[in-house]
Short mmCIF file of C-alpha atoms in Angstrom, two decimals:
data_model
loop_
_atom_site.label_atom_id
_atom_site.label_comp_id
_atom_site.label_asym_id
_atom_site.label_seq_id
_atom_site.Cartn_x
_atom_site.Cartn_y
_atom_site.Cartn_z
CA MET L 196 21.90 51.43 95.76
CA LYS L 197 23.44 54.40 97.49
CA LYS L 198 26.54 54.45 99.64
CA GLY L 199 25.88 53.47 103.24
CA GLU L 200 22.60 51.66 102.56
CA LYS L 201 21.64 48.18 103.73
CA ILE L 202 19.49 46.55 101.05
CA ALA L 203 17.91 43.10 101.22
CA ILE L 204 16.63 41.15 98.24
CA VAL L 205 13.86 38.75 99.22
CA GLY L 206 11.60 36.22 97.55
CA GLN L 207 10.82 32.53 97.51
CA ASN L 208 13.23 29.91 96.19
CA GLY L 209 13.71 30.31 92.44
CA ALA L 210 12.52 33.92 92.36
CA GLY L 211 15.87 35.21 91.07
CA LYS L 212 17.81 36.40 94.12
CA THR L 213 21.03 34.47 93.53
CA THR L 214 20.81 35.10 89.79
CA THR L 215 20.67 38.84 90.48
CA LEU L 216 23.83 38.63 92.57
CA LYS L 217 25.56 36.59 89.86
CA LEU L 218 24.59 39.17 87.22
CA ILE L 219 26.05 41.95 89.35
CA LEU L 220 29.30 39.96 89.59
CA ASN L 221 29.34 39.10 85.88
CA MET L 222 29.02 35.41 86.72
CA ALA L 223 25.90 35.02 84.55
CA ILE L 224 25.09 36.20 81.02
CA LYS L 225 22.46 38.95 80.94
CA ASP L 226 19.82 39.13 78.20
CA SER L 227 19.84 42.93 78.12
CA GLY L 228 20.60 46.03 80.15
CA GLU L 229 23.68 47.15 82.02
CA VAL L 230 25.11 46.66 85.50
CA ASN L 231 27.14 49.41 87.13
CA ILE L 232 29.10 49.00 90.35
CA LEU L 233 30.54 52.00 92.18
CA GLY L 234 29.86 54.13 89.11
CA GLN L 235 31.61 51.80 86.67
CA SER L 236 30.56 48.94 84.39
CA ASN L 237 30.80 45.54 86.00
CA ASP L 238 32.88 44.48 83.00
CA ASN L 239 35.82 46.15 84.77
CA TYR L 240 37.40 43.20 86.59
CA GLN L 241 39.46 45.53 88.78
CA LEU L 242 36.23 46.41 90.62
CA LYS L 243 36.38 42.99 92.28
CA GLU L 244 39.01 44.52 94.54
CA GLU L 245 36.27 46.69 96.07
CA LEU L 246 33.77 43.88 96.61
CA GLY L 247 33.26 41.50 99.50
CA VAL L 248 31.32 38.44 98.31
CA LEU L 249 29.81 35.46 100.10
CA PHE L 250 27.39 33.03 98.46
CA ASP L 251 25.39 30.33 100.25
CA GLN L 252 28.72 28.73 101.08
CA PRO L 253 32.35 29.73 100.48
CA TYR L 254 34.51 27.73 98.09
CA TYR L 255 38.07 27.01 99.22
CA GLN L 256 40.45 24.11 98.74
CA GLU L 257 39.23 21.32 100.99
CA ASP L 258 42.62 20.82 102.67
CA TRP L 259 43.23 24.52 103.31
CA THR L 260 43.18 25.94 106.80
CA PRO L 261 42.30 29.57 107.67
CA ILE L 262 46.07 30.18 107.75
CA ASP L 263 46.31 29.03 104.12
CA ILE L 264 43.32 31.21 103.19
CA ASP L 265 44.99 34.22 104.83
CA LYS L 266 48.16 33.68 102.79
CA SER L 267 46.22 33.21 99.55
CA MET L 268 43.93 36.22 99.99
CA SER L 269 46.87 38.52 100.68
CA LEU L 270 48.12 37.83 97.14
CA PHE L 271 44.86 38.93 95.51
CA TYR L 272 43.75 41.93 97.57
CA LYS L 273 46.06 44.90 98.02
CA ASN L 274 44.09 45.98 101.12
CA TRP L 275 44.03 42.54 102.72
CA ASP L 276 44.32 42.89 106.50
CA SER L 277 45.69 39.72 108.11
CA ALA L 278 45.31 41.13 111.62
CA MET L 279 41.62 41.85 111.01
CA PHE L 280 41.11 38.39 109.53
CA ARG L 281 42.69 36.76 112.58
CA ASP L 282 40.52 38.92 114.82
CA TYR L 283 37.39 37.67 113.07
CA LEU L 284 38.63 34.07 113.41
CA SER L 285 38.91 34.64 117.14
CA ARG L 286 35.48 36.30 117.38
CA PHE L 287 33.92 33.42 115.46
CA SER L 288 35.79 30.78 117.54
CA LEU L 289 37.45 29.33 114.42
CA ASN L 290 40.64 27.28 114.74
CA PRO L 291 43.28 28.78 112.38
CA LYS L 292 44.76 25.30 111.84
CA GLN L 293 41.54 23.36 111.16
CA LYS L 294 41.06 22.11 107.61
CA PHE L 295 38.16 23.59 105.65
CA LYS L 296 36.66 20.18 104.84
CA THR L 297 36.18 19.41 108.54
CA LEU L 298 34.20 22.57 109.28
CA SER L 299 30.43 22.52 109.75
CA ARG L 300 28.24 24.54 107.38
CA GLY L 301 27.86 27.29 109.95
CA MET L 302 31.61 27.45 110.55
CA LYS L 303 32.26 27.63 106.80
CA MET L 304 29.85 30.57 106.53
CA LYS L 305 31.62 32.36 109.38
CA LEU L 306 35.00 31.77 107.72
CA GLY L 307 33.72 33.11 104.39
CA LEU L 308 32.29 36.20 106.07
CA ALA L 309 35.57 36.80 107.90
CA ALA L 310 37.34 36.82 104.53
CA ALA L 311 34.74 39.11 102.93
CA LEU L 312 35.15 41.66 105.72
CA SER L 313 38.96 41.70 105.84
CA HIS L 314 39.99 43.63 102.73
CA ASP L 315 38.22 46.98 103.11
CA ALA L 316 35.46 46.19 100.59
CA LYS L 317 33.23 49.14 99.70
CA LEU L 318 30.31 46.90 98.72
CA LEU L 319 29.32 43.63 100.35
CA LEU L 320 27.28 41.16 98.29
CA LEU L 321 26.00 38.39 100.53
CA ASP L 322 23.76 35.45 99.63
CA GLU L 323 22.01 34.11 102.74
CA PRO L 324 24.84 35.24 105.05
CA THR L 325 23.22 33.92 108.24
CA SER L 326 22.03 30.61 106.79
CA GLY L 327 22.99 27.64 108.94
CA LEU L 328 23.89 29.73 111.97
CA ASP L 329 22.32 29.44 115.40
CA PRO L 330 20.30 32.43 116.71
CA VAL L 331 23.12 33.69 118.92
CA MET L 332 25.67 33.70 116.09
CA ARG L 333 23.11 35.22 113.69
CA ASP L 334 22.64 38.06 116.14
CA GLU L 335 26.40 38.59 116.39
CA ILE L 336 26.83 38.52 112.59
CA LEU L 337 24.13 41.16 112.13
CA ASP L 338 25.77 43.37 114.75
CA ILE L 339 29.13 43.00 112.98
CA LEU L 340 27.60 43.91 109.62
CA ARG L 341 25.81 46.93 111.10
CA ASP L 342 28.97 48.18 112.80
CA TYR L 343 31.06 47.60 109.68
CA ILE L 344 28.67 49.52 107.48
CA THR L 345 28.05 52.38 109.92
CA ALA L 346 31.68 52.95 110.89
CA GLU L 347 33.07 52.86 107.36
CA ASN L 348 30.04 54.10 105.40
CA LYS L 349 29.97 50.87 103.40
CA THR L 350 27.06 49.37 101.47
CA VAL L 351 25.62 45.86 101.79
CA PHE L 352 23.30 44.05 99.41
CA PHE L 353 22.14 40.68 100.71
CA SER L 354 19.51 38.02 100.18
CA THR L 355 17.83 36.11 102.98
CA HIS L 356 14.85 33.96 103.87
CA ILE L 357 15.07 34.92 107.54
CA THR L 358 12.70 37.85 107.89
CA THR L 359 13.81 38.65 111.44
CA ASP L 360 17.22 39.46 109.94
CA LEU L 361 15.53 41.90 107.56
CA GLU L 362 13.78 43.62 110.41
CA ARG L 363 17.05 43.91 112.30
CA ILE L 364 19.35 45.33 109.64
CA ALA L 365 17.73 46.18 106.27
CA ASP L 366 16.79 49.76 105.35
CA TYR L 367 15.54 48.94 101.86
CA ILE L 368 13.92 45.85 100.40
CA VAL L 369 13.77 44.54 96.84
CA TYR L 370 11.00 41.95 96.68
CA ILE L 371 11.15 39.55 93.72
CA PHE L 372 8.21 37.33 92.85
CA LYS L 373 8.57 34.82 90.01
CA GLY L 374 11.40 36.78 88.41
CA ARG L 375 9.74 40.19 88.59
CA ILE L 376 10.41 43.02 91.01
CA ILE L 377 7.09 43.84 92.63
CA TYR L 378 8.47 46.22 95.25
CA SER L 379 11.66 48.20 95.67
CA GLY L 380 11.87 50.78 98.43
CA LEU L 381 11.97 51.42 102.14
CA LYS L 382 11.25 48.42 104.34
CA ASP L 383 8.84 50.37 106.52
CA GLU L 384 6.87 51.60 103.51
CA LEU L 385 6.40 48.00 102.37
CA LEU L 386 5.05 47.04 105.78
CA GLU L 387 2.67 49.99 105.65
CA LYS L 388 1.45 49.10 102.14
CA TYR L 389 -0.59 46.03 103.15
CA CYS L 390 -2.67 44.70 106.03
CA ILE L 391 -4.25 41.39 107.01
CA ILE L 392 -8.03 41.06 107.24
CA ARG L 393 -10.03 38.32 108.94
CA GLY L 394 -13.75 37.73 109.07
CA GLY L 395 -16.62 35.27 108.89
CA GLU L 396 -18.09 33.54 105.85
CA ASP L 397 -20.91 36.09 105.63
CA ASP L 398 -18.37 38.93 105.55
CA LEU L 399 -16.53 37.27 102.67
CA LEU L 400 -19.65 37.39 100.49
CA LYS L 401 -19.77 41.19 100.88
CA ILE L 402 -16.15 41.82 99.83
CA ASP L 403 -14.88 42.43 96.30
CA ARG L 404 -12.75 39.37 95.62
CA ASN L 405 -10.44 41.44 93.39
CA ILE L 406 -8.92 43.23 96.40
CA LEU L 407 -7.98 40.00 98.17
CA ILE L 408 -4.40 38.75 97.96
CA GLY L 409 -3.84 35.09 98.82
CA CYS L 410 -7.23 34.53 100.42
CA ARG L 411 -7.63 31.38 102.50
CA LYS L 412 -10.80 29.95 104.04
CA HIS L 413 -10.85 28.12 107.32
CA TYR L 414 -13.54 26.78 109.62
CA GLY L 415 -16.05 29.59 110.16
CA GLY L 416 -14.22 32.31 108.26
CA PHE L 417 -11.35 33.52 106.09
CA GLU L 418 -8.12 35.48 106.09
CA ALA L 419 -6.43 37.45 103.33
CA MET L 420 -4.07 40.32 102.66
CA ILE L 421 -5.18 43.54 101.00
CA ASP L 422 -3.60 46.77 99.87
CA ILE L 423 -4.11 49.36 102.60
CA GLU L 424 -5.82 51.62 100.03
CA SER L 425 -8.65 49.06 99.79
CA ILE L 426 -9.44 49.07 103.49
CA GLY L 427 -12.42 51.43 103.22
CA GLY L 428 -15.92 49.95 103.05
CA LEU L 429 -15.14 46.56 104.60
CA PRO L 430 -18.00 44.85 106.48
CA SER L 431 -18.19 45.69 110.17
CA GLY L 432 -17.38 42.11 111.16
CA VAL L 433 -13.96 42.20 109.49
CA VAL L 434 -10.91 42.85 111.69
CA THR L 435 -7.59 44.19 110.41
CA GLU L 436 -4.07 43.49 111.59
CA LYS L 437 -0.64 44.83 110.81
CA VAL L 438 1.29 42.79 108.27
CA THR L 439 4.72 41.22 108.79
CA LEU L 440 7.34 40.46 106.15
CA ASP L 441 6.50 36.77 106.57
CA ASP L 442 2.83 37.56 105.90
CA ILE L 443 3.68 39.45 102.71
CA MET L 444 5.78 36.60 101.33
CA ILE L 445 3.22 33.95 102.25
CA PHE L 446 0.15 35.75 100.91
CA MET L 447 1.95 36.90 97.75
CA ASN L 448 2.83 33.28 97.10
CA ARG L 449 -0.87 32.41 97.35
CA LYS L 450 -1.86 35.25 95.01
CA GLY L 451 -4.10 34.01 92.24
CA GLU L 452 -5.42 31.09 94.27
CA ASN L 453 -9.20 31.10 94.62
CA SER L 454 -9.47 28.98 97.74
CA CYS L 455 -12.04 31.42 99.16
CA PHE L 456 -14.47 31.16 96.27
#
């Protein structure tokens, strides 16, 4: 990751997204290799000062209020900004005196994000940051992240299942499939790497099955994803369509299935 980039890690449940974030934070034991954050080994605990972290839900004392969280965080982060934290509480319509245990999942996520953004972190590590939020609040969160990164030249590394969020904010994508990275690069280049093809049953018989990714038959025809480099020589009855991030995840998950043959 380079400074100022917005990188999303995507993949189905169990692919390794959260584990990757935990390895970066030294919360899981690695089998091999090294992890460097901001040019230093992640074994340096002082680096935590420079990180803003939010997993699928924040973990605070159940009886704490945002006021209590503000007081606690100020003891751990030298750059903690109480005024900024209170501003985020107001923007997110969070009651400073409401106990954490009474908040909804969405409200807890907003509170955790407010804390992650209020101590001048150079790197944000977010696990499903918009999970549980309604579309309007998701849109606002993405705008806040974009403004935060652009204005301060920060970096964000986040996981998500919501592909519309990726299209809105991510510059780079790391796609993990069954524990292996199968793509790491610009989002737009990934979208240009594949296409969807559809055709009739007769067309399917004329296509090399080895180029098909996640092929699926339906009444009167089939659909599949292929690498754009394999597009030449397709039967005339086959139509092609641009691929979406949802398409890539769905057809990759079907890869290896022979439902067309």
